[in-house]
Amino acid sequence: MSVKYGTHNSSGIFFITITCSQWIPLFSQLNAYDVVYNWFDYLKEKGHYIFAYVIMPNHFHCIVGIRENKAGIDKIVSNGKRFMAYEMVKRLQKSNDSKTLLQLSDAVSPSDRKKGKLHQVFEPSFDCKECYSDAFILQKLDYINNNPVRGKWQLVESPSEYVYSSASYYTIGKIGMYPVINLNNRNDLDFGPLK
């Protein structure tokens, strides 16, 4: 699994972007927002933190806090992508969406096909940037909050109206579809080794 912007520390705060293969709007098409929430639940069960997120029709961004661990952020995200991909393929199969399944099958690289991979649900690489400064964290939070109202999207009038985002929590204090930990409290959290 390739990662844009190189390798990272095993712990810290990260801004992550995961994109559906060929920018197919799988999250909206399958109403698969809960697949991301289930991955967030898994991360929380393992002791990590979810600070902010936005799930767009064909990609999502999140700010997560990863505690010190043996796997590292790259492996954690790769496993998460695999977990989400299996569920999304199951939904496509259940809905008999052979057209999309064929698109995802055709996107599998020859080397991955030899290893038995059947579908390329997400782009092979993902974007992962470590958040070293308060200014960078605030910039990424602003980006997440405003993604649904910017550029070509125009999904809502105001960031707080987009339900598949933590923007309502940060802009009007209303907990959205998935509860997050306030980024202002990040310095009070334990980023030490998982037990």
XYZ file of C-alpha atoms in Angstrom:
195
model
C 0.000 0.000 0.000
C 1.675 3.200 -1.066
C 1.399 6.334 0.990
C 1.789 9.841 -0.316
C 4.335 11.968 1.545
C 6.469 9.134 2.885
C 6.590 7.330 6.190
C 5.486 8.760 9.491
C 6.011 8.509 13.207
C 4.141 5.725 14.963
C 2.130 8.200 17.030
C 0.806 11.735 16.778
C -1.985 13.664 15.101
C -2.538 13.004 11.398
C -4.626 14.498 8.599
C -5.679 11.615 6.351
C -7.428 11.534 2.979
C -8.787 8.324 1.469
C -10.260 8.405 -2.034
C -12.549 5.934 -3.777
C -11.118 4.238 -6.850
C -11.475 6.376 -9.975
C -13.312 8.942 -7.843
C -16.482 6.824 -8.030
C -18.979 8.274 -5.506
C -19.235 5.007 -3.555
C -20.054 6.578 -0.193
C -23.137 8.351 -1.520
C -24.046 5.610 -4.021
C -24.040 2.918 -1.310
C -25.041 5.171 1.585
C -21.828 3.789 3.104
C -21.035 6.605 5.532
C -21.467 4.116 8.377
C -18.554 2.088 6.980
C -16.236 4.970 7.887
C -17.910 5.347 11.299
C -17.318 1.631 11.934
C -13.618 2.111 11.183
C -13.580 5.071 13.574
C -15.192 2.844 16.229
C -12.452 0.277 15.690
C -9.748 2.940 16.080
C -11.346 4.177 19.306
C -11.583 0.615 20.658
C -7.835 0.322 20.059
C -7.187 3.499 22.091
C -6.860 6.074 19.294
C -8.775 9.361 18.892
C -11.084 10.853 16.264
C -10.918 14.659 16.208
C -12.603 15.703 12.961
C -13.908 14.255 9.701
C -15.886 14.875 6.536
C -17.175 12.084 4.313
C -17.737 13.333 0.788
C -19.447 11.309 -1.969
C -16.144 9.835 -3.235
C -13.514 10.500 -0.556
C -13.099 11.418 3.071
C -10.764 13.444 5.236
C -10.161 12.982 8.933
C -7.920 14.213 11.717
C -7.009 11.348 14.008
C -4.800 10.933 17.041
C -2.774 7.737 16.975
C -1.199 6.434 20.143
C 2.251 4.869 20.085
C 1.958 1.412 18.541
C 3.960 -1.251 16.734
C 1.986 -1.097 13.473
C 2.344 2.617 12.684
C -0.107 4.909 10.942
C 0.577 3.521 7.460
C -0.406 -0.028 8.461
C -3.376 1.199 10.506
C -4.790 3.102 7.523
C -4.045 0.265 5.084
C -5.935 -2.171 7.310
C -8.791 0.317 7.624
C -9.051 0.664 3.859
C -9.180 -3.132 3.513
C -11.873 -3.401 6.201
C -14.000 -0.684 4.537
C -13.461 -2.130 1.039
C -14.786 -5.570 2.003
C -17.990 -4.056 3.341
C -18.499 -1.853 0.293
C -17.998 -4.786 -2.107
C -20.541 -6.811 -0.101
C -23.068 -3.993 -0.531
C -22.397 -3.769 -4.266
C -22.880 -7.520 -4.580
C -26.072 -7.420 -2.526
C -27.492 -4.685 -4.769
C -26.368 -6.583 -7.919
C -24.412 -3.552 -9.125
C -22.374 -5.464 -11.699
C -21.364 -2.292 -13.546
C -19.578 -0.777 -10.541
C -18.114 -4.141 -9.528
C -16.660 -4.473 -13.024
C -15.173 -0.963 -12.827
C -13.533 -1.840 -9.510
C -12.326 -5.183 -10.866
C -10.815 -3.555 -13.947
C -8.919 -1.115 -11.692
C -6.935 -3.888 -9.961
C -3.282 -3.808 -10.994
C -1.803 -6.955 -12.590
C 0.521 -7.492 -9.614
C -2.374 -7.224 -7.114
C -4.509 -9.495 -9.298
C -1.772 -12.169 -9.074
C -2.037 -11.915 -5.273
C -5.760 -12.638 -5.479
C -7.169 -9.119 -5.211
C -10.552 -8.859 -6.932
C -11.577 -5.207 -6.546
C -9.795 -1.847 -6.173
C -12.306 0.021 -3.994
C -9.946 2.836 -2.992
C -7.079 4.518 -4.762
C -3.909 2.521 -3.986
C -2.248 5.375 -2.092
C -3.651 7.646 0.560
C -2.630 11.083 1.725
C -1.289 11.270 5.280
C 0.225 14.382 6.791
C 1.469 14.624 10.332
C 0.133 17.679 12.145
C 3.171 19.286 13.767
C 1.767 22.725 14.601
C -1.413 24.348 15.892
C -1.598 26.443 12.721
C -1.490 23.350 10.504
C -4.167 21.603 12.597
C -6.457 24.644 12.356
C -5.865 24.879 8.596
C -6.865 21.226 8.128
C -9.876 21.590 10.424
C -11.049 24.568 8.371
C -10.543 22.533 5.193
C -12.609 19.639 6.592
C -15.390 21.933 7.805
C -15.677 23.803 4.522
C -15.118 20.963 2.031
C -18.863 20.409 1.341
C -19.467 24.098 0.526
C -16.394 24.760 -1.626
C -15.541 24.379 -5.294
C -17.561 21.970 -7.356
C -19.301 20.397 -4.391
C -21.758 22.982 -3.093
C -23.532 20.181 -1.176
C -24.928 22.555 1.463
C -25.144 26.281 2.132
C -23.359 26.195 5.489
C -20.731 23.734 6.833
C -22.897 22.957 9.870
C -25.678 21.652 7.575
C -23.598 18.804 6.176
C -24.462 15.800 8.325
C -21.516 13.583 7.298
C -19.020 15.878 8.973
C -17.903 17.063 12.392
C -18.370 20.681 11.237
C -21.577 21.225 13.248
C -19.649 20.361 16.414
C -16.893 22.864 15.674
C -19.080 25.638 14.236
C -22.286 25.593 16.333
C -21.477 23.160 19.169
C -23.905 20.467 17.986
C -22.713 16.847 18.008
C -23.173 15.391 14.533
C -23.669 11.865 13.221
C -20.413 10.751 14.819
C -19.046 12.176 18.091
C -15.499 13.499 18.048
C -13.008 14.682 20.654
C -12.478 18.417 20.644
C -9.076 19.288 19.187
C -8.636 21.846 21.974
C -8.378 18.916 24.404
C -5.634 17.088 22.477
C -2.864 18.078 24.914
C -4.724 16.314 27.738
C -4.753 12.968 25.921
C -2.386 10.033 26.300
C -0.386 9.360 23.130
C 1.878 6.886 24.894
C 2.168 3.158 24.158
C -0.996 1.097 23.879
C -1.296 -1.545 26.546
